[in-house]
């Protein structure tokens, strides 16, 4: 069945460091891929998305590219800020469009 | 006002009590979901509903039931709460994929503690 495997955390970085959070998926067909972010005490909110191979999603300085050949959707940011401290979830919506599958989440802490 | 509203936001209860978590949405979406979040386990789907007459079990439906009272309302019940149901619960909605990207929109969560 469809699934998402996400880099385990927690991750601690200094401000302005480069961030990569790895995400790989297993799915049939062409799923849609998402990154969600959960700030402390809040619900999840969509960070970025991609619907087909080679699409690049981007938002707030974060980027992720849909790589079908490596079944990956790694999240990157060139220079993190303290305000980026949150839990990040990789997710996919299966080919049928009926269900979403989430990774276990990666906690990021950015220190000044 | 939030597009997806959950009540209560926090609840402490005792083993054996019946608990209802409520969710309402103003996004006009047909699809609604209940997820449970536990540390290290991510989000797990409890139940989902694609319209008022459609209810489907997710991967961890045992011990839970749901009711879709209207397009905008979807409630989750724990008939007899037990301590391992202590978790953060999220309601979410989505539109049909053919109408757009079909991503999930989440409420702010309901933290339930069962003593």
mmCIF file of C-alpha atoms in Angstrom:
data_model
loop_
_atom_site.group_PDB
_atom_site.id
_atom_site.type_symbol
_atom_site.label_atom_id
_atom_site.label_comp_id
_atom_site.label_asym_id
_atom_site.label_seq_id
_atom_site.Cartn_x
_atom_site.Cartn_y
_atom_site.Cartn_z
ATOM 1 C CA UNK A 1 0.000 0.000 0.000
ATOM 2 C CA UNK A 2 0.879 3.655 -0.134
ATOM 3 C CA UNK A 3 3.220 4.987 2.514
ATOM 4 C CA UNK A 4 5.591 7.800 3.418
ATOM 5 C CA UNK A 5 8.948 7.477 5.156
ATOM 6 C CA UNK A 6 10.337 10.593 6.689
ATOM 7 C CA UNK A 7 13.650 11.454 8.286
ATOM 8 C CA UNK A 8 13.486 11.065 12.034
ATOM 9 C CA UNK A 9 14.295 13.920 14.309
ATOM 10 C CA UNK A 10 14.630 15.871 16.299
ATOM 11 C CA UNK A 11 16.762 18.233 14.274
ATOM 12 C CA UNK A 12 18.514 21.189 15.879
ATOM 13 C CA UNK A 13 20.126 23.857 13.720
ATOM 14 C CA UNK A 14 21.656 27.241 14.249
ATOM 15 C CA UNK A 15 19.985 30.218 12.651
ATOM 16 C CA UNK A 16 20.939 30.675 8.971
ATOM 17 C CA UNK A 17 21.949 27.035 8.583
ATOM 18 C CA UNK A 18 20.830 24.932 5.606
ATOM 19 C CA UNK A 19 17.955 22.549 6.200
ATOM 20 C CA UNK A 20 17.148 19.252 4.521
ATOM 21 C CA UNK A 21 14.431 16.909 5.727
ATOM 22 C CA UNK A 22 14.295 13.705 3.709
ATOM 23 C CA UNK A 23 11.038 12.166 2.561
ATOM 24 C CA UNK A 24 10.519 9.123 0.363
ATOM 25 C CA UNK A 25 7.278 7.509 -0.644
ATOM 26 C CA UNK A 26 5.784 4.299 -1.916
ATOM 27 C CA UNK A 27 2.741 4.596 -4.131
ATOM 28 C CA UNK A 28 1.256 3.332 -7.331
ATOM 29 C CA UNK A 29 0.631 5.714 -10.148
ATOM 30 C CA UNK A 30 1.115 9.420 -9.637
ATOM 31 C CA UNK A 31 0.334 10.608 -6.114
ATOM 32 C CA UNK A 32 0.217 14.237 -5.065
ATOM 33 C CA UNK A 33 2.848 15.175 -2.499
ATOM 34 C CA UNK A 34 2.666 17.667 0.348
ATOM 35 C CA UNK A 35 4.641 19.154 3.178
ATOM 36 C CA UNK A 36 2.666 20.304 6.190
ATOM 37 C CA UNK A 37 3.998 22.322 9.125
ATOM 38 C CA UNK A 38 2.737 22.306 12.703
ATOM 39 C CA UNK A 39 3.783 25.218 14.890
ATOM 40 C CA UNK A 40 3.629 24.716 18.663
ATOM 41 C CA UNK A 41 0.057 24.509 19.912
ATOM 42 C CA UNK A 42 -1.458 24.731 16.458
ATOM 43 C CA UNK A 43 -2.955 22.473 13.828
ATOM 44 C CA UNK A 44 -1.212 21.419 10.665
ATOM 45 C CA UNK A 45 -1.084 23.828 7.777
ATOM 46 C CA UNK A 46 -0.030 23.278 4.224
ATOM 47 C CA UNK A 47 3.497 24.457 3.511
ATOM 48 C CA UNK A 48 3.884 23.397 -0.110
ATOM 49 C CA UNK A 49 2.686 20.846 -2.621
ATOM 50 C CA UNK A 50 3.482 19.184 -5.951
ATOM 51 C CA UNK A 51 1.209 17.161 -8.168
ATOM 52 C CA UNK A 52 3.423 15.673 -10.856
ATOM 53 C CA UNK A 53 6.969 14.577 -11.514
ATOM 54 C CA UNK A 54 9.592 17.346 -11.560
ATOM 55 C CA UNK A 55 7.178 19.867 -10.051
ATOM 56 C CA UNK A 56 8.827 22.107 -7.483
ATOM 57 C CA UNK A 57 6.703 23.345 -4.617
ATOM 58 C CA UNK A 58 7.880 26.437 -2.789
ATOM 59 C CA UNK A 59 6.691 28.702 0.008
ATOM 60 C CA UNK A 60 8.297 30.887 2.704
ATOM 61 C CA UNK A 61 11.780 30.017 1.413
ATOM 62 C CA UNK A 62 11.129 26.269 1.588
ATOM 63 C CA UNK A 63 11.341 24.114 -1.519
ATOM 64 C CA UNK A 64 10.717 20.490 -2.443
ATOM 65 C CA UNK A 65 10.946 18.771 -5.817
ATOM 66 C CA UNK A 66 8.820 15.779 -6.822
ATOM 67 C CA UNK A 67 11.361 13.185 -7.943
ATOM 68 C CA UNK A 68 9.637 10.162 -9.401
ATOM 69 C CA UNK A 69 12.872 8.364 -10.288
ATOM 70 C CA UNK A 70 13.935 8.350 -6.633
ATOM 71 C CA UNK A 71 10.377 8.489 -5.178
ATOM 72 C CA UNK A 72 11.431 11.421 -3.038
ATOM 73 C CA UNK A 73 10.150 14.826 -1.987
ATOM 74 C CA UNK A 74 12.875 16.269 0.250
ATOM 75 C CA UNK A 75 12.236 19.572 1.988
ATOM 76 C CA UNK A 76 14.983 22.218 1.841
ATOM 77 C CA UNK A 77 15.582 25.736 3.031
ATOM 78 C CA UNK A 78 18.745 27.671 2.482
ATOM 79 C CA UNK A 79 18.749 29.715 5.672
ATOM 80 C CA UNK A 80 16.504 28.774 8.580
ATOM 81 C CA UNK A 81 15.172 31.196 11.148
ATOM 82 C CA UNK A 82 14.110 30.742 14.754
ATOM 83 C CA UNK A 83 10.517 31.154 13.595
ATOM 84 C CA UNK A 84 10.859 27.983 11.476
ATOM 85 C CA UNK A 85 10.942 25.875 14.651
ATOM 86 C CA UNK A 86 8.060 23.453 14.193
ATOM 87 C CA UNK A 87 7.181 19.877 13.298
ATOM 88 C CA UNK A 88 7.206 19.089 9.572
ATOM 89 C CA UNK A 89 5.133 16.316 8.009
ATOM 90 C CA UNK A 90 5.533 14.825 4.577
ATOM 91 C CA UNK A 91 2.317 13.456 3.095
ATOM 92 C CA UNK A 92 0.903 11.994 -0.067
ATOM 93 C CA UNK A 93 -2.556 11.703 -1.502
ATOM 94 C CA UNK A 94 -2.938 8.421 -3.285
ATOM 95 C CA UNK A 95 -3.735 7.996 -6.922
ATOM 96 C CA UNK A 96 -7.398 7.375 -6.235
ATOM 97 C CA UNK A 97 -7.608 10.710 -4.444
ATOM 98 C CA UNK A 98 -9.394 9.174 -1.518
ATOM 99 C CA UNK A 99 -6.813 8.940 1.232
ATOM 100 C CA UNK A 100 -3.831 10.786 2.604
ATOM 101 C CA UNK A 101 -0.772 9.133 4.124
ATOM 102 C CA UNK A 102 1.520 10.964 6.529
ATOM 103 C CA UNK A 103 5.081 10.511 7.652
ATOM 104 C CA UNK A 104 5.825 10.456 11.372
ATOM 105 C CA UNK A 105 6.917 14.081 11.460
ATOM 106 C CA UNK A 106 10.297 15.740 12.003
ATOM 107 C CA UNK A 107 10.736 18.199 14.828
ATOM 108 C CA UNK A 108 12.966 21.141 13.965
ATOM 109 C CA UNK A 109 14.419 23.532 16.523
ATOM 110 C CA UNK A 110 16.366 26.545 15.334
ATOM 111 C CA UNK A 111 18.583 28.221 17.909
ATOM 112 C CA UNK A 112 19.782 31.832 17.686
ATOM 113 C CA UNK B 1 -12.801 32.778 12.605
ATOM 114 C CA UNK B 2 -11.173 29.479 11.765
ATOM 115 C CA UNK B 3 -12.459 27.601 8.740
ATOM 116 C CA UNK B 4 -12.345 24.302 10.655
ATOM 117 C CA UNK B 5 -13.384 24.562 14.299
ATOM 118 C CA UNK B 6 -12.976 21.868 16.910
ATOM 119 C CA UNK B 7 -14.551 21.734 20.346
ATOM 120 C CA UNK B 8 -13.470 21.232 23.029
ATOM 121 C CA UNK B 9 -9.838 22.248 22.597
ATOM 122 C CA UNK B 10 -8.839 20.484 25.787
ATOM 123 C CA UNK B 11 -10.596 17.819 27.793
ATOM 124 C CA UNK B 12 -9.634 15.715 30.779
ATOM 125 C CA UNK B 13 -11.861 12.789 31.556
ATOM 126 C CA UNK B 14 -11.878 9.498 33.423
ATOM 127 C CA UNK B 15 -11.719 5.941 32.176
ATOM 128 C CA UNK B 16 -15.104 4.651 31.094
ATOM 129 C CA UNK B 17 -16.655 8.033 30.361
ATOM 130 C CA UNK B 18 -18.274 8.849 27.030
ATOM 131 C CA UNK B 19 -16.640 11.698 25.166
ATOM 132 C CA UNK B 20 -17.655 13.563 22.039
ATOM 133 C CA UNK B 21 -15.370 15.778 20.011
ATOM 134 C CA UNK B 22 -17.086 18.062 17.565
ATOM 135 C CA UNK B 23 -15.935 19.559 14.304
ATOM 136 C CA UNK B 24 -17.584 22.146 12.113
ATOM 137 C CA UNK B 25 -16.343 23.729 8.899
ATOM 138 C CA UNK B 26 -17.194 26.734 6.801
ATOM 139 C CA UNK B 27 -15.156 25.749 3.744
ATOM 140 C CA UNK B 28 -18.051 24.018 2.006
ATOM 141 C CA UNK B 29 -16.045 20.838 1.556
ATOM 142 C CA UNK B 30 -17.743 17.479 1.226
ATOM 143 C CA UNK B 31 -14.906 15.446 2.679
ATOM 144 C CA UNK B 32 -14.141 15.364 6.397
ATOM 145 C CA UNK B 33 -11.647 13.346 8.412
ATOM 146 C CA UNK B 34 -10.656 12.567 11.987
ATOM 147 C CA UNK B 35 -6.995 11.944 12.749
ATOM 148 C CA UNK B 36 -5.150 11.087 15.921
ATOM 149 C CA UNK B 37 -1.620 12.379 16.605
ATOM 150 C CA UNK B 38 0.741 10.600 18.978
ATOM 151 C CA UNK B 39 4.423 11.460 19.488
ATOM 152 C CA UNK B 40 6.616 9.442 17.126
ATOM 153 C CA UNK B 41 3.637 7.986 15.277
ATOM 154 C CA UNK B 42 2.577 10.925 13.181
ATOM 155 C CA UNK B 43 -1.049 11.199 12.157
ATOM 156 C CA UNK B 44 -3.256 8.154 11.933
ATOM 157 C CA UNK B 45 -6.666 8.153 10.295
ATOM 158 C CA UNK B 46 -9.595 7.180 12.506
ATOM 159 C CA UNK B 47 -12.630 7.772 10.257
ATOM 160 C CA UNK B 48 -13.473 9.697 7.141
ATOM 161 C CA UNK B 49 -16.613 10.785 5.369
ATOM 162 C CA UNK B 50 -17.045 11.865 1.773
ATOM 163 C CA UNK B 51 -20.597 13.081 2.182
ATOM 164 C CA UNK B 52 -23.421 12.991 4.716
ATOM 165 C CA UNK B 53 -24.389 9.424 3.831
ATOM 166 C CA UNK B 54 -20.850 8.094 3.564
ATOM 167 C CA UNK B 55 -18.794 6.955 6.577
ATOM 168 C CA UNK B 56 -15.588 4.942 6.300
ATOM 169 C CA UNK B 57 -13.248 3.401 8.835
ATOM 170 C CA UNK B 58 -9.637 4.409 8.875
ATOM 171 C CA UNK B 59 -6.671 2.454 10.147
ATOM 172 C CA UNK B 60 -7.455 2.831 13.867
ATOM 173 C CA UNK B 61 -11.259 2.969 14.188
ATOM 174 C CA UNK B 62 -11.613 0.490 17.072
ATOM 175 C CA UNK B 63 -13.004 2.200 20.164
ATOM 176 C CA UNK B 64 -14.311 5.174 18.175
ATOM 177 C CA UNK B 65 -17.491 6.075 16.334
ATOM 178 C CA UNK B 66 -18.487 9.069 14.230
ATOM 179 C CA UNK B 67 -21.551 10.920 13.103
ATOM 180 C CA UNK B 68 -21.903 13.193 10.081
ATOM 181 C CA UNK B 69 -24.797 15.398 11.093
ATOM 182 C CA UNK B 70 -24.575 17.717 8.103
ATOM 183 C CA UNK B 71 -22.131 18.624 5.370
ATOM 184 C CA UNK B 72 -20.469 21.013 7.792
ATOM 185 C CA UNK B 73 -20.436 18.861 10.943
ATOM 186 C CA UNK B 74 -18.551 15.688 11.786
ATOM 187 C CA UNK B 75 -18.274 14.456 15.378
ATOM 188 C CA UNK B 76 -16.075 11.789 16.921
ATOM 189 C CA UNK B 77 -17.195 9.770 19.937
ATOM 190 C CA UNK B 78 -15.374 7.611 22.393
ATOM 191 C CA UNK B 79 -18.093 5.452 23.935
ATOM 192 C CA UNK B 80 -15.962 4.336 26.875
ATOM 193 C CA UNK B 81 -12.695 6.199 27.051
ATOM 194 C CA UNK B 82 -9.499 4.406 28.038
ATOM 195 C CA UNK B 83 -6.072 5.868 28.934
ATOM 196 C CA UNK B 84 -4.403 4.828 25.661
ATOM 197 C CA UNK B 85 -6.845 7.099 23.844
ATOM 198 C CA UNK B 86 -5.018 10.030 25.374
ATOM 199 C CA UNK B 87 -3.843 11.951 22.316
ATOM 200 C CA UNK B 88 -4.233 15.038 20.189
ATOM 201 C CA UNK B 89 -7.157 14.715 17.778
ATOM 202 C CA UNK B 90 -7.493 16.631 14.549
ATOM 203 C CA UNK B 91 -10.426 17.180 12.275
ATOM 204 C CA UNK B 92 -9.663 17.978 8.643
ATOM 205 C CA UNK B 93 -11.557 18.728 5.447
ATOM 206 C CA UNK B 94 -10.736 18.533 1.782
ATOM 207 C CA UNK B 95 -12.365 19.343 -1.500
ATOM 208 C CA UNK B 96 -12.666 16.925 -4.368
ATOM 209 C CA UNK B 97 -9.292 16.506 -6.095
ATOM 210 C CA UNK B 98 -10.785 17.340 -9.465
ATOM 211 C CA UNK B 99 -11.757 20.800 -8.159
ATOM 212 C CA UNK B 100 -8.203 21.683 -7.266
ATOM 213 C CA UNK B 101 -5.273 20.262 -5.457
ATOM 214 C CA UNK B 102 -7.499 18.655 -2.852
ATOM 215 C CA UNK B 103 -5.245 19.270 0.102
ATOM 216 C CA UNK B 104 -6.313 18.834 3.711
ATOM 217 C CA UNK B 105 -7.323 21.765 5.895
ATOM 218 C CA UNK B 106 -6.950 21.105 9.610
ATOM 219 C CA UNK B 107 -8.610 22.338 12.749
ATOM 220 C CA UNK B 108 -6.490 23.427 15.689
ATOM 221 C CA UNK B 109 -6.836 20.133 17.490
ATOM 222 C CA UNK B 110 -8.528 18.729 20.579
ATOM 223 C CA UNK B 111 -6.236 17.492 23.309
ATOM 224 C CA UNK B 112 -7.845 14.629 25.198
ATOM 225 C CA UNK B 113 -6.469 13.177 28.419
ATOM 226 C CA UNK B 114 -8.029 10.021 29.834
ATOM 227 C CA UNK B 115 -7.110 9.331 33.450
#
